[in-house]
């Protein structure tokens, strides 16, 4: 058989799968709001595109970067940035307590539980843009475990969220691009651990807290290692198993496990879902004697977790009780726990949205409008993910993945975070709904800005922004289109504007929007009417428009910037509206006089421009002072400036201290994949983030993307020959010199394929270029190997002109491989695939009998789909989640869907065997659990 590409390998659906699918097609089809569906067309997952996947406890215990698919391309290298100290005089609401923290548990863009990928070239994705209001971001939804066949994500799975017949991992690591963005803004990025009765199949906490012979927790040690490697900061633990509940006898080990994570330097938030006296899945919604041991071990005098996410019913009396309990604990134990640091009262954002019940839930946590504890939300990405449901649309309609509906996502997000007026300075709810056009409601929800004080990382003496939100319909370089392709990359998101939108004016409030260019369809958006120009550097600029009849001060960033003698403020702007007498000024608020706005005007800024113009303002007169906030002032001049428009493409505050980055060393092509027009490149990165903020990648001067990392995946090469460039961006926002590397895939071998046969023969074929010179080197290496103790690595050199190479005695187990073919001194060409799969590993866990009760540990193999338990010649049936009665009984254990209780049951049969079936339909040899094979 011809092996398929690595991430799109097709596992043949067996009759058992089809039979299951036929059974469930008769059930009601109910699409869940915010469910995720794969992208299609040009935005479909690339053949070799990196994907985030889920992990079971067994996979974690066996984890290493070398055996984890795509690990090297899924790292975040941006260090967690320190935020500036609170300064209440520049808060939109100075009465808010800066000590109140915020936890946001939501999705991390990507549109499928299988192939949840960074580098997706799709504009219509959710890109969180309000980091300034949160302190922690966790990723809750779960992701399919590695090697789940994409075809299991079929129409049935998409149309009804209860009919996904695949396994979610108990661990969901963050999308690395989200960790990059979180860290840029001083926000901790937490991986999600989730145990429930659904979708995790046979997974249970018991597998996670297993100890080795030395009393240590292998899974905890690997979770620490994974966090360090992938660059995230800790874990959000959600323990919601029932029937059976958590065994009270296991609690000491569970607590010790969490202590191990603490000892590893990780932040741990515990979802208050466990009564430690009974092990039951209940919600105290306060601190008490039956849950405190998950925060603090009174006997060992040691911290267990850092904080609690309290369930959504926490109200005034529970907050009082929690505060009193912590006070008593501190007095008795000598601790210093603070409710704002340890207690996060939950809000059901995804369920309750903008409804009145949401406003009431928030009010119950306040006193005088100020939260009495820190806050947490689940599912605030509903502003995008729930758009179709709020529009009363259902599968297969997916308006939220259409570019023309993204203005709705943007406005809904602003309503959720900035409040009903889209103005954090005025968060009063409306008497009538003014947001029906985006299927929201402004009558009940005052916005997160009404209760959480804004934060900022804008400090030191250099800062830049091009108002990138993390996606675009084109990518602009110095005001010109560098790439006309749409893109998404949260690693490129600039530090968001602190206030969307706080304007001081006695007249008409100008409209502010992110301008993604003329390709952004806003015909249905009656709120905006401006000439769409696009970005300057990136995907978007800031468009300010309207009738300018009075001075408008648009506050943009909270800051703590030191002004020096050489400090300058550069503004790149474009004014498509007619000449007028208006004046654009930088508006500076200094820490020593926060009530005064110092205006530094831009000369001739009332003139129409024919493109982007750069103005550089000298700030030396203010040397020795600190800028506590800054923005832009728009003044009309002598008369109203009708139909005024000003686009801001970039703001830079710099003092000349930023070192211009040198060209990165070691630029090389890791994989050239001309068959799919993909490429993976690498270089040597500067690990000093204060000097280098990101690396930009170009092919033939067309922008491919960027990241602060040492490797990058290119999804779509614009040409098969040319020059690869990588340039670092310094602290002042300017690129340094580029490293360059010429390539010519047209002169190299082409049409590389591999045929993996059942007898172990592995035939590599290719087409030689017309001018091929020299011998041809062919290599085959297994990667992320899962079923062999060591990776396979074979090399063969064949004479000039040869068009194939045969390797023998190669694996037939479905493992992944990488083939490279290089003719003479031409570029090395790569082909990725999987060996033919003719082997299903037999069940190899330490099963045991206790009387007539059989205990079967969960299979640790990565490649299994079904587990058949045969009793005296008859396959035993097992219940699955979501279904009841006869429809819910299946003649096998189904990975991810059979209930966890299936691994322990009573059997009086004389002969009991187990057979494993993998995703390719291979069945293993029988393992006799009781009795003997017939002679």
PDB file of C-alpha atoms in Angstrom, residues 72-293:
ATOM      1  CA  UNK A  72       9.311  20.991  18.674  1.00  0.00           C
ATOM      2  CA  UNK A  73       6.826  23.197  16.793  1.00  0.00           C
ATOM      3  CA  UNK A  74       4.400  23.558  19.706  1.00  0.00           C
ATOM      4  CA  UNK A  75       6.561  25.466  22.169  1.00  0.00           C
ATOM      5  CA  UNK A  76       6.096  28.929  23.602  1.00  0.00           C
ATOM      6  CA  UNK A  77       9.386  30.685  24.279  1.00  0.00           C
ATOM      7  CA  UNK A  78       8.063  34.105  25.347  1.00  0.00           C
ATOM      8  CA  UNK A  79       8.848  34.556  29.055  1.00  0.00           C
ATOM      9  CA  UNK A  80       6.109  35.706  31.396  1.00  0.00           C
ATOM     10  CA  UNK A  81       6.335  39.494  31.469  1.00  0.00           C
ATOM     11  CA  UNK A  82       6.093  41.493  34.667  1.00  0.00           C
ATOM     12  CA  UNK A  83       3.210  43.903  34.936  1.00  0.00           C
ATOM     13  CA  UNK A  84       3.531  47.443  36.169  1.00  0.00           C
ATOM     14  CA  UNK A  85       2.390  48.361  39.667  1.00  0.00           C
ATOM     15  CA  UNK A  86      -1.249  49.433  40.030  1.00  0.00           C
ATOM     16  CA  UNK A  87      -1.884  53.161  39.676  1.00  0.00           C
ATOM     17  CA  UNK A  88      -5.508  53.821  40.454  1.00  0.00           C
ATOM     18  CA  UNK A  89      -5.467  57.417  39.202  1.00  0.00           C
ATOM     19  CA  UNK A  90      -5.292  56.174  35.604  1.00  0.00           C
ATOM     20  CA  UNK A  91      -7.929  53.448  35.985  1.00  0.00           C
ATOM     21  CA  UNK A  92     -11.151  53.931  34.084  1.00  0.00           C
ATOM     22  CA  UNK A  93     -12.838  53.381  37.454  1.00  0.00           C
ATOM     23  CA  UNK A  94     -10.416  54.469  40.215  1.00  0.00           C
ATOM     24  CA  UNK A  95     -12.672  52.876  42.852  1.00  0.00           C
ATOM     25  CA  UNK A  96     -11.923  49.343  41.629  1.00  0.00           C
ATOM     26  CA  UNK A  97      -9.618  47.275  43.778  1.00  0.00           C
ATOM     27  CA  UNK A  98      -6.502  46.234  41.785  1.00  0.00           C
ATOM     28  CA  UNK A  99      -6.085  43.224  44.080  1.00  0.00           C
ATOM     29  CA  UNK A 100      -9.150  41.534  42.550  1.00  0.00           C
ATOM     30  CA  UNK A 101      -7.856  38.935  40.095  1.00  0.00           C
ATOM     31  CA  UNK A 102      -9.476  37.336  37.083  1.00  0.00           C
ATOM     32  CA  UNK A 103      -9.347  33.786  35.705  1.00  0.00           C
ATOM     33  CA  UNK A 104     -10.580  33.093  32.163  1.00  0.00           C
ATOM     34  CA  UNK A 105     -11.214  29.451  31.207  1.00  0.00           C
ATOM     35  CA  UNK A 106     -11.979  29.349  27.493  1.00  0.00           C
ATOM     36  CA  UNK A 107     -10.952  28.021  24.105  1.00  0.00           C
ATOM     37  CA  UNK A 108      -7.582  28.624  22.487  1.00  0.00           C
ATOM     38  CA  UNK A 109      -8.302  29.255  18.842  1.00  0.00           C
ATOM     39  CA  UNK A 110      -8.433  26.467  16.365  1.00  0.00           C
ATOM     40  CA  UNK A 111     -11.636  24.976  15.126  1.00  0.00           C
ATOM     41  CA  UNK A 112     -11.523  21.234  15.683  1.00  0.00           C
ATOM     42  CA  UNK A 113     -11.013  18.877  18.591  1.00  0.00           C
ATOM     43  CA  UNK A 114      -8.974  16.819  16.153  1.00  0.00           C
ATOM     44  CA  UNK A 115      -6.180  18.782  14.434  1.00  0.00           C
ATOM     45  CA  UNK A 116      -6.405  21.728  16.809  1.00  0.00           C
ATOM     46  CA  UNK A 117      -3.602  23.610  15.174  1.00  0.00           C
ATOM     47  CA  UNK A 118      -1.536  26.760  15.291  1.00  0.00           C
ATOM     48  CA  UNK A 119      -0.463  28.278  11.959  1.00  0.00           C
ATOM     49  CA  UNK A 120      -4.017  28.010  10.582  1.00  0.00           C
ATOM     50  CA  UNK A 121      -4.500  30.429   7.694  1.00  0.00           C
ATOM     51  CA  UNK A 122      -8.050  31.358   8.645  1.00  0.00           C
ATOM     52  CA  UNK A 123      -9.098  34.895   9.524  1.00  0.00           C
ATOM     53  CA  UNK A 124     -12.474  33.890  10.982  1.00  0.00           C
ATOM     54  CA  UNK A 125     -11.248  32.492  14.259  1.00  0.00           C
ATOM     55  CA  UNK A 126     -11.632  33.803  17.779  1.00  0.00           C
ATOM     56  CA  UNK A 127      -8.652  35.837  18.912  1.00  0.00           C
ATOM     57  CA  UNK A 128      -8.866  36.940  22.534  1.00  0.00           C
ATOM     58  CA  UNK A 129      -8.109  40.650  22.742  1.00  0.00           C
ATOM     59  CA  UNK A 130      -8.605  41.602  26.403  1.00  0.00           C
ATOM     60  CA  UNK A 131      -5.584  40.248  28.275  1.00  0.00           C
ATOM     61  CA  UNK A 132      -5.480  43.450  30.339  1.00  0.00           C
ATOM     62  CA  UNK A 133      -8.395  42.254  32.483  1.00  0.00           C
ATOM     63  CA  UNK A 134      -7.195  38.768  33.341  1.00  0.00           C
ATOM     64  CA  UNK A 135      -4.384  37.147  35.321  1.00  0.00           C
ATOM     65  CA  UNK A 136      -4.780  33.502  34.285  1.00  0.00           C
ATOM     66  CA  UNK A 137      -5.962  31.803  31.098  1.00  0.00           C
ATOM     67  CA  UNK A 138      -6.767  28.098  31.014  1.00  0.00           C
ATOM     68  CA  UNK A 139      -7.894  25.859  28.195  1.00  0.00           C
ATOM     69  CA  UNK A 140     -10.774  23.662  29.205  1.00  0.00           C
ATOM     70  CA  UNK A 141     -12.451  21.986  26.284  1.00  0.00           C
ATOM     71  CA  UNK A 142     -10.111  19.048  25.761  1.00  0.00           C
ATOM     72  CA  UNK A 143      -8.509  17.735  22.613  1.00  0.00           C
ATOM     73  CA  UNK A 144      -8.520  14.338  20.937  1.00  0.00           C
ATOM     74  CA  UNK A 145      -5.590  12.138  21.860  1.00  0.00           C
ATOM     75  CA  UNK A 146      -2.745  11.731  19.370  1.00  0.00           C
ATOM     76  CA  UNK A 147      -3.324   9.652  16.247  1.00  0.00           C
ATOM     77  CA  UNK A 148      -7.106   9.846  16.418  1.00  0.00           C
ATOM     78  CA  UNK A 149      -8.091   9.424  12.751  1.00  0.00           C
ATOM     79  CA  UNK A 150      -9.493  12.629  11.267  1.00  0.00           C
ATOM     80  CA  UNK A 151     -12.329  10.721   9.611  1.00  0.00           C
ATOM     81  CA  UNK A 152     -13.874  10.141  13.038  1.00  0.00           C
ATOM     82  CA  UNK A 153     -14.660  13.830  12.953  1.00  0.00           C
ATOM     83  CA  UNK A 154     -17.458  13.187  10.457  1.00  0.00           C
ATOM     84  CA  UNK A 155     -20.817  14.850   9.857  1.00  0.00           C
ATOM     85  CA  UNK A 156     -22.332  12.915  12.742  1.00  0.00           C
ATOM     86  CA  UNK A 157     -19.675  14.124  15.160  1.00  0.00           C
ATOM     87  CA  UNK A 158     -20.078  17.687  13.928  1.00  0.00           C
ATOM     88  CA  UNK A 159     -23.866  17.777  14.018  1.00  0.00           C
ATOM     89  CA  UNK A 160     -24.297  16.328  17.510  1.00  0.00           C
ATOM     90  CA  UNK A 161     -21.686  16.892  20.177  1.00  0.00           C
ATOM     91  CA  UNK A 162     -22.785  13.756  22.038  1.00  0.00           C
ATOM     92  CA  UNK A 163     -21.870  11.581  19.075  1.00  0.00           C
ATOM     93  CA  UNK A 164     -18.138  12.019  19.009  1.00  0.00           C
ATOM     94  CA  UNK A 165     -16.778   8.513  19.068  1.00  0.00           C
ATOM     95  CA  UNK A 166     -13.222   9.344  19.952  1.00  0.00           C
ATOM     96  CA  UNK A 167     -11.184   9.924  23.067  1.00  0.00           C
ATOM     97  CA  UNK A 168     -10.365  13.242  24.672  1.00  0.00           C
ATOM     98  CA  UNK A 169      -7.217  13.418  26.761  1.00  0.00           C
ATOM     99  CA  UNK A 170      -7.453  14.241  30.453  1.00  0.00           C
ATOM    100  CA  UNK A 171      -4.694  16.808  29.786  1.00  0.00           C
ATOM    101  CA  UNK A 172      -5.108  19.624  27.280  1.00  0.00           C
ATOM    102  CA  UNK A 173      -1.936  21.659  26.812  1.00  0.00           C
ATOM    103  CA  UNK A 174      -2.253  25.246  25.597  1.00  0.00           C
ATOM    104  CA  UNK A 175      -1.968  26.252  21.998  1.00  0.00           C
ATOM    105  CA  UNK A 176       1.560  27.754  22.089  1.00  0.00           C
ATOM    106  CA  UNK A 177       0.535  30.872  20.220  1.00  0.00           C
ATOM    107  CA  UNK A 178      -1.928  31.643  23.016  1.00  0.00           C
ATOM    108  CA  UNK A 179       0.782  31.156  25.619  1.00  0.00           C
ATOM    109  CA  UNK A 180       2.933  33.602  23.643  1.00  0.00           C
ATOM    110  CA  UNK A 181       0.169  36.208  23.735  1.00  0.00           C
ATOM    111  CA  UNK A 182      -0.639  35.537  27.390  1.00  0.00           C
ATOM    112  CA  UNK A 183       2.988  35.909  28.449  1.00  0.00           C
ATOM    113  CA  UNK A 184       3.409  39.132  26.457  1.00  0.00           C
ATOM    114  CA  UNK A 185       0.654  40.547  28.666  1.00  0.00           C
ATOM    115  CA  UNK A 186       1.808  39.157  32.003  1.00  0.00           C
ATOM    116  CA  UNK A 187      -0.891  36.462  32.064  1.00  0.00           C
ATOM    117  CA  UNK A 188      -0.178  32.922  33.248  1.00  0.00           C
ATOM    118  CA  UNK A 189      -1.077  30.181  30.769  1.00  0.00           C
ATOM    119  CA  UNK A 190      -2.465  27.051  32.438  1.00  0.00           C
ATOM    120  CA  UNK A 191      -2.991  23.641  30.890  1.00  0.00           C
ATOM    121  CA  UNK A 192      -6.326  21.989  31.652  1.00  0.00           C
ATOM    122  CA  UNK A 193      -6.735  18.686  33.482  1.00  0.00           C
ATOM    123  CA  UNK A 194     -10.277  17.346  33.324  1.00  0.00           C
ATOM    124  CA  UNK A 195     -11.740  14.126  34.661  1.00  0.00           C
ATOM    125  CA  UNK A 196     -15.407  13.511  33.971  1.00  0.00           C
ATOM    126  CA  UNK A 197     -17.749  10.646  33.226  1.00  0.00           C
ATOM    127  CA  UNK A 198     -17.973  11.578  29.556  1.00  0.00           C
ATOM    128  CA  UNK A 199     -15.575  11.684  26.600  1.00  0.00           C
ATOM    129  CA  UNK A 200     -12.574  10.472  28.573  1.00  0.00           C
ATOM    130  CA  UNK A 201     -13.690   6.859  28.473  1.00  0.00           C
ATOM    131  CA  UNK A 202     -11.693   4.728  30.866  1.00  0.00           C
ATOM    132  CA  UNK A 203      -9.534   7.569  32.139  1.00  0.00           C
ATOM    133  CA  UNK A 204      -9.630   8.239  35.861  1.00  0.00           C
ATOM    134  CA  UNK A 205      -7.657  10.172  38.437  1.00  0.00           C
ATOM    135  CA  UNK A 206      -6.368   6.834  39.755  1.00  0.00           C
ATOM    136  CA  UNK A 207      -4.095   6.504  36.732  1.00  0.00           C
ATOM    137  CA  UNK A 208      -2.730  10.003  37.331  1.00  0.00           C
ATOM    138  CA  UNK A 209      -1.739   9.566  40.990  1.00  0.00           C
ATOM    139  CA  UNK A 210       0.101   6.248  40.591  1.00  0.00           C
ATOM    140  CA  UNK A 211       3.333   6.148  42.599  1.00  0.00           C
ATOM    141  CA  UNK A 212       6.555   4.415  41.657  1.00  0.00           C
ATOM    142  CA  UNK A 213       8.746   2.226  43.898  1.00  0.00           C
ATOM    143  CA  UNK A 214      10.361   5.354  45.374  1.00  0.00           C
ATOM    144  CA  UNK A 215       7.025   6.884  46.351  1.00  0.00           C
ATOM    145  CA  UNK A 216       7.201   9.504  43.620  1.00  0.00           C
ATOM    146  CA  UNK A 217       4.555  10.391  41.048  1.00  0.00           C
ATOM    147  CA  UNK A 218       5.812   9.742  37.511  1.00  0.00           C
ATOM    148  CA  UNK A 219       2.896  11.607  35.962  1.00  0.00           C
ATOM    149  CA  UNK A 220       3.512  14.688  38.119  1.00  0.00           C
ATOM    150  CA  UNK A 221       7.191  14.668  37.245  1.00  0.00           C
ATOM    151  CA  UNK A 222       6.363  14.510  33.553  1.00  0.00           C
ATOM    152  CA  UNK A 223       3.722  17.248  33.885  1.00  0.00           C
ATOM    153  CA  UNK A 224       6.418  19.486  35.362  1.00  0.00           C
ATOM    154  CA  UNK A 225       8.752  18.561  32.507  1.00  0.00           C
ATOM    155  CA  UNK A 226       6.049  19.188  29.895  1.00  0.00           C
ATOM    156  CA  UNK A 227       5.201  22.616  31.305  1.00  0.00           C
ATOM    157  CA  UNK A 228       8.848  23.621  31.168  1.00  0.00           C
ATOM    158  CA  UNK A 229       9.315  22.303  27.641  1.00  0.00           C
ATOM    159  CA  UNK A 230       6.124  23.721  26.133  1.00  0.00           C
ATOM    160  CA  UNK A 231       6.450  26.985  28.068  1.00  0.00           C
ATOM    161  CA  UNK A 232       3.217  27.164  30.060  1.00  0.00           C
ATOM    162  CA  UNK A 233       2.926  27.963  33.762  1.00  0.00           C
ATOM    163  CA  UNK A 234       0.795  25.383  35.521  1.00  0.00           C
ATOM    164  CA  UNK A 235      -2.479  23.504  35.633  1.00  0.00           C
ATOM    165  CA  UNK A 236      -6.177  24.010  36.192  1.00  0.00           C
ATOM    166  CA  UNK A 237      -7.444  20.771  37.774  1.00  0.00           C
ATOM    167  CA  UNK A 238     -11.084  19.892  37.291  1.00  0.00           C
ATOM    168  CA  UNK A 239     -12.002  16.663  39.102  1.00  0.00           C
ATOM    169  CA  UNK A 240     -15.618  15.759  38.336  1.00  0.00           C
ATOM    170  CA  UNK A 241     -15.755  11.970  38.245  1.00  0.00           C
ATOM    171  CA  UNK A 242     -18.816  10.238  39.654  1.00  0.00           C
ATOM    172  CA  UNK A 243     -20.063   6.696  40.153  1.00  0.00           C
ATOM    173  CA  UNK A 244     -17.646   5.852  41.558  1.00  0.00           C
ATOM    174  CA  UNK A 245     -16.509   9.078  43.170  1.00  0.00           C
ATOM    175  CA  UNK A 246     -12.991   9.762  44.381  1.00  0.00           C
ATOM    176  CA  UNK A 247     -12.129   7.155  46.986  1.00  0.00           C
ATOM    177  CA  UNK A 248     -11.357   8.783  50.317  1.00  0.00           C
ATOM    178  CA  UNK A 249      -8.463   6.351  50.705  1.00  0.00           C
ATOM    179  CA  UNK A 250      -6.892   7.965  47.620  1.00  0.00           C
ATOM    180  CA  UNK A 251      -7.033  11.519  48.943  1.00  0.00           C
ATOM    181  CA  UNK A 252      -3.632  11.500  50.692  1.00  0.00           C
ATOM    182  CA  UNK A 253      -1.998  10.508  47.400  1.00  0.00           C
ATOM    183  CA  UNK A 254      -4.071  13.051  45.451  1.00  0.00           C
ATOM    184  CA  UNK A 255      -2.917  15.770  47.843  1.00  0.00           C
ATOM    185  CA  UNK A 256       0.689  14.567  47.647  1.00  0.00           C
ATOM    186  CA  UNK A 257       0.431  14.620  43.844  1.00  0.00           C
ATOM    187  CA  UNK A 258      -0.613  18.268  43.874  1.00  0.00           C
ATOM    188  CA  UNK A 259       2.183  19.083  46.301  1.00  0.00           C
ATOM    189  CA  UNK A 260       4.591  17.562  43.795  1.00  0.00           C
ATOM    190  CA  UNK A 261       3.338  20.013  41.168  1.00  0.00           C
ATOM    191  CA  UNK A 262       3.855  22.819  43.672  1.00  0.00           C
ATOM    192  CA  UNK A 263       7.379  21.635  44.364  1.00  0.00           C
ATOM    193  CA  UNK A 264       7.985  21.804  40.623  1.00  0.00           C
ATOM    194  CA  UNK A 265       7.283  25.555  40.686  1.00  0.00           C
ATOM    195  CA  UNK A 266       3.937  25.370  38.900  1.00  0.00           C
ATOM    196  CA  UNK A 267       0.797  27.363  39.535  1.00  0.00           C
ATOM    197  CA  UNK A 268      -2.149  25.086  40.347  1.00  0.00           C
ATOM    198  CA  UNK A 269      -5.799  26.096  40.489  1.00  0.00           C
ATOM    199  CA  UNK A 270      -8.264  23.579  41.881  1.00  0.00           C
ATOM    200  CA  UNK A 271     -11.904  23.493  40.839  1.00  0.00           C
ATOM    201  CA  UNK A 272     -13.894  23.163  44.053  1.00  0.00           C
ATOM    202  CA  UNK A 273     -15.730  19.995  43.095  1.00  0.00           C
ATOM    203  CA  UNK A 274     -14.786  17.521  45.815  1.00  0.00           C
ATOM    204  CA  UNK A 275     -15.967  16.795  49.340  1.00  0.00           C
ATOM    205  CA  UNK A 276     -12.870  15.339  50.966  1.00  0.00           C
ATOM    206  CA  UNK A 277     -14.903  13.698  53.725  1.00  0.00           C
ATOM    207  CA  UNK A 278     -16.879  11.543  51.296  1.00  0.00           C
ATOM    208  CA  UNK A 279     -15.065  11.829  47.958  1.00  0.00           C
ATOM    209  CA  UNK A 280     -18.315  12.975  46.361  1.00  0.00           C
ATOM    210  CA  UNK A 281     -18.521  15.364  43.421  1.00  0.00           C
ATOM    211  CA  UNK A 282     -20.169  18.299  45.214  1.00  0.00           C
ATOM    212  CA  UNK A 283     -19.623  22.051  45.244  1.00  0.00           C
ATOM    213  CA  UNK A 284     -19.146  23.771  48.588  1.00  0.00           C
ATOM    214  CA  UNK A 285     -18.793  27.222  46.979  1.00  0.00           C
ATOM    215  CA  UNK A 286     -16.733  28.286  49.986  1.00  0.00           C
ATOM    216  CA  UNK A 287     -13.789  27.121  52.069  1.00  0.00           C
ATOM    217  CA  UNK A 288     -14.581  24.609  54.797  1.00  0.00           C
ATOM    218  CA  UNK A 289     -13.119  21.604  56.576  1.00  0.00           C
ATOM    219  CA  UNK A 290     -14.233  19.299  53.784  1.00  0.00           C
ATOM    220  CA  UNK A 291     -12.217  20.962  51.021  1.00  0.00           C
ATOM    221  CA  UNK A 292      -9.431  22.983  52.619  1.00  0.00           C
ATOM    222  CA  UNK A 293      -6.955  20.106  52.328  1.00  0.00           C
TER     223      UNK A 293
END
